[in-house]
Short mmCIF file of C-alpha atoms in Angstrom, two decimals:
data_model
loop_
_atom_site.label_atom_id
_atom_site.label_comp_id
_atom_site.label_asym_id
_atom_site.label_seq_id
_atom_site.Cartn_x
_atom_site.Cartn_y
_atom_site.Cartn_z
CA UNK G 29 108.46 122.94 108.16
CA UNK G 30 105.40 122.27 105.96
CA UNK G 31 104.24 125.79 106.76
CA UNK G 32 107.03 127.05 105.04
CA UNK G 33 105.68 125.98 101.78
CA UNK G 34 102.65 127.61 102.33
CA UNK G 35 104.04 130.44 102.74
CA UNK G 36 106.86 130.75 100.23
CA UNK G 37 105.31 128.70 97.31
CA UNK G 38 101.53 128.21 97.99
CA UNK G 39 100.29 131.42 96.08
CA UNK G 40 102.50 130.18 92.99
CA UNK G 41 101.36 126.50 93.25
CA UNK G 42 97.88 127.83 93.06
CA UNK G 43 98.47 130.18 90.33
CA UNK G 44 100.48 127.38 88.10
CA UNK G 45 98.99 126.08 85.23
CA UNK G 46 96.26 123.60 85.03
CA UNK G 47 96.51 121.08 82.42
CA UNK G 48 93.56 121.56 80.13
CA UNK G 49 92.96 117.50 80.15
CA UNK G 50 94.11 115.36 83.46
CA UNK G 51 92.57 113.14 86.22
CA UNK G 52 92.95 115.97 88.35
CA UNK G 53 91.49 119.16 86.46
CA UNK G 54 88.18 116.02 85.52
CA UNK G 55 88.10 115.57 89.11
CA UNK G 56 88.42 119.46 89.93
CA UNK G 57 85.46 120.60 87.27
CA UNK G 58 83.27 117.62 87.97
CA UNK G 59 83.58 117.83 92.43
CA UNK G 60 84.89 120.73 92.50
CA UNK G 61 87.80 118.74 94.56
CA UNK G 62 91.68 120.79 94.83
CA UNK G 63 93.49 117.58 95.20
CA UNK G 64 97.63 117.45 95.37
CA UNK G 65 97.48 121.24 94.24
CA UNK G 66 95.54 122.00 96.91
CA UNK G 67 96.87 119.81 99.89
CA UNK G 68 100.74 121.54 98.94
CA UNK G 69 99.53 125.08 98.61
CA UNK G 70 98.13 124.62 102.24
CA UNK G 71 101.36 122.96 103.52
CA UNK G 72 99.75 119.77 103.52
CA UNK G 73 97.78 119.96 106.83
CA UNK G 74 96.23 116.54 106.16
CA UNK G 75 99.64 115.10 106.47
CA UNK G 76 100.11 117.13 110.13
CA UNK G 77 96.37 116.91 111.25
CA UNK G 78 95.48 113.26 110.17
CA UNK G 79 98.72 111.75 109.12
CA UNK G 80 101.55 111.98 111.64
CA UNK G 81 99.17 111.57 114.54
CA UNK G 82 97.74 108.33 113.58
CA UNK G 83 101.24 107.10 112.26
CA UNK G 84 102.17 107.77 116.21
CA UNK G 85 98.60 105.79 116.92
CA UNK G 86 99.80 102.93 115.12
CA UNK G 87 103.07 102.47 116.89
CA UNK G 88 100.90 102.49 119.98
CA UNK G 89 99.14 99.88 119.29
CA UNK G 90 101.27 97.39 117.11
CA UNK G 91 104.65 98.52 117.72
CA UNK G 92 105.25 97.52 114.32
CA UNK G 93 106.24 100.29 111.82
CA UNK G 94 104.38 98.55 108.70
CA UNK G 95 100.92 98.11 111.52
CA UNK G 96 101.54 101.88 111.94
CA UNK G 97 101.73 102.89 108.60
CA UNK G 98 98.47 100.93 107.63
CA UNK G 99 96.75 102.77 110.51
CA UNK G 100 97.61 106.37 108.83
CA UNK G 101 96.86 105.39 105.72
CA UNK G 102 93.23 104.08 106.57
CA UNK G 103 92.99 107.46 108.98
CA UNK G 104 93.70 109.14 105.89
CA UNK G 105 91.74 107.69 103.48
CA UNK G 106 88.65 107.65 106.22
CA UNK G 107 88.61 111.76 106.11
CA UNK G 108 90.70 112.83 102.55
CA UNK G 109 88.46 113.68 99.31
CA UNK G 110 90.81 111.59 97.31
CA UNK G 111 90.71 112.98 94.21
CA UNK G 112 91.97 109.44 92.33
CA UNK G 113 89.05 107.31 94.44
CA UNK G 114 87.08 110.17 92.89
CA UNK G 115 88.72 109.84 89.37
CA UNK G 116 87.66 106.02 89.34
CA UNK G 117 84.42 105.23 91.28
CA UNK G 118 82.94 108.76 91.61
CA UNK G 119 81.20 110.08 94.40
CA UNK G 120 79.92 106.75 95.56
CA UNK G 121 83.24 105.31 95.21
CA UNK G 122 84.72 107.90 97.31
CA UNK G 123 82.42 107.48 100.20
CA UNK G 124 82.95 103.49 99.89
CA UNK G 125 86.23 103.69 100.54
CA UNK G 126 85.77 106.13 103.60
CA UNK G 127 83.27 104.38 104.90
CA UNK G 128 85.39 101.02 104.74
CA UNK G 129 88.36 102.88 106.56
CA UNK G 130 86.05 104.27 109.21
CA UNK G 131 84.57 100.81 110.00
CA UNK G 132 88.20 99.37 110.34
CA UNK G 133 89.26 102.14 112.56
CA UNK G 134 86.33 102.06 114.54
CA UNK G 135 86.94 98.12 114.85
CA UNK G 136 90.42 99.05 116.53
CA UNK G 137 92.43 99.51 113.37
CA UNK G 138 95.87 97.77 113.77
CA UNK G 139 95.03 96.95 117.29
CA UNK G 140 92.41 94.64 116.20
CA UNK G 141 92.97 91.01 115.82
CA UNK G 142 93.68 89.95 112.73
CA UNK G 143 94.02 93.65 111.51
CA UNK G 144 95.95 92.51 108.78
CA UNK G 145 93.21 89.94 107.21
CA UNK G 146 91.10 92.85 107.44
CA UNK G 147 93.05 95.74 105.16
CA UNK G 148 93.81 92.90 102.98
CA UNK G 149 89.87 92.16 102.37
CA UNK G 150 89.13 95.73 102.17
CA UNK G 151 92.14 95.65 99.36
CA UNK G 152 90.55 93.28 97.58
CA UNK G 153 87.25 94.82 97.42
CA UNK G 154 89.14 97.77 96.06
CA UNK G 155 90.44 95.84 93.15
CA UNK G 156 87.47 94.33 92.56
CA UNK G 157 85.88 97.76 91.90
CA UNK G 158 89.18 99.24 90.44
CA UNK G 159 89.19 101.97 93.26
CA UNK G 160 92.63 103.18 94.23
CA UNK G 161 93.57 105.28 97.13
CA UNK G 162 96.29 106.82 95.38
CA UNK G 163 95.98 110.87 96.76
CA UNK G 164 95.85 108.84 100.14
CA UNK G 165 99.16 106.91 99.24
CA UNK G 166 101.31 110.14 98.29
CA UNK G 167 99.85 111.85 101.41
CA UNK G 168 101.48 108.50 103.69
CA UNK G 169 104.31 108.71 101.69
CA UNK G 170 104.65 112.52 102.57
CA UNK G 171 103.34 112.19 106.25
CA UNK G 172 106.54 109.01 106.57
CA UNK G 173 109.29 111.70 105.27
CA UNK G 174 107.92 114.51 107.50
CA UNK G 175 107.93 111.76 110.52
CA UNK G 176 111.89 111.24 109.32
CA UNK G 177 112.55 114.63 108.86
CA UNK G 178 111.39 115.58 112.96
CA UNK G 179 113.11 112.58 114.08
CA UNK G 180 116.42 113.22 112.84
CA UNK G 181 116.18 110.87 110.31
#
């Protein structure tokens, strides 16, 4: 399915206009990071390579949907050059927050103990630093409807 917007819209979502001042065109000139533009023109294969499979991780290990939706999330935000982390803390900002992610997957993500102490910690060290995964929030949002959409809904 998302190949299909690849293919019928990606050259046009890449050739659309870029706002002359936006998060996103900062981001672009100062990282050189394609962000939302980017992740649609390609069909979003960060939702099908990162997304949906640790979405189907998480239900593994917590049979919970919200424990599995935490586990994409951090997947994502471990490997995605979130262009709004980027926006906010920069390049070190950006690696913080991936770096944070990896360490809680590697610790056995929502499998862990007390998993859920943990992403809220990590949360808070967010705030503190005003970092927000937001590119990593549309992509869960977008890897949940594609999981709907191949179910059945």
């Amino acid at each position: 399915m998302t190949d299909i917007v690849a293919r019928r819209w990606g050259d046009a979502i890449l050739r659309g206009p870029i706002p002359l001042r936006s998060h996103g065109t900062d981001v672009l000139r100062r990282f050189g990071a394609g962000g939302a533009r980017v992740e649609a023109a390609a069909g979003f294969p960060l939702v099908r390579e990162i997304g949906l499979p640790a979405l189907h991780q998480g239900r593994a290990l917590a049979r919970e949907e919200g424990a599995a939706r935490i586990q994409a999330f951090f997947a994502l935000m471990a490997e995605v050059e979130d262009t709004n982390l980027l926006h906010r803390g920069g390049a070190a900002g950006l690696q913080d927050a991936q770096r944070a992610a990896r360490q809680f997957l590697a610790a056995g993500g929502v499998g862990q103990g007390g998993w859920d102490a943990r992403a809220v910690a990590i949360h808070q060290a967010f705030v503190r630093r005003r970092l927000s995964p937001g590119g990593c929030a549309d992509l869960l949002a977008a890897t949940i409807f594609l999981d709907a959409v191949k179910s059945g809904l």
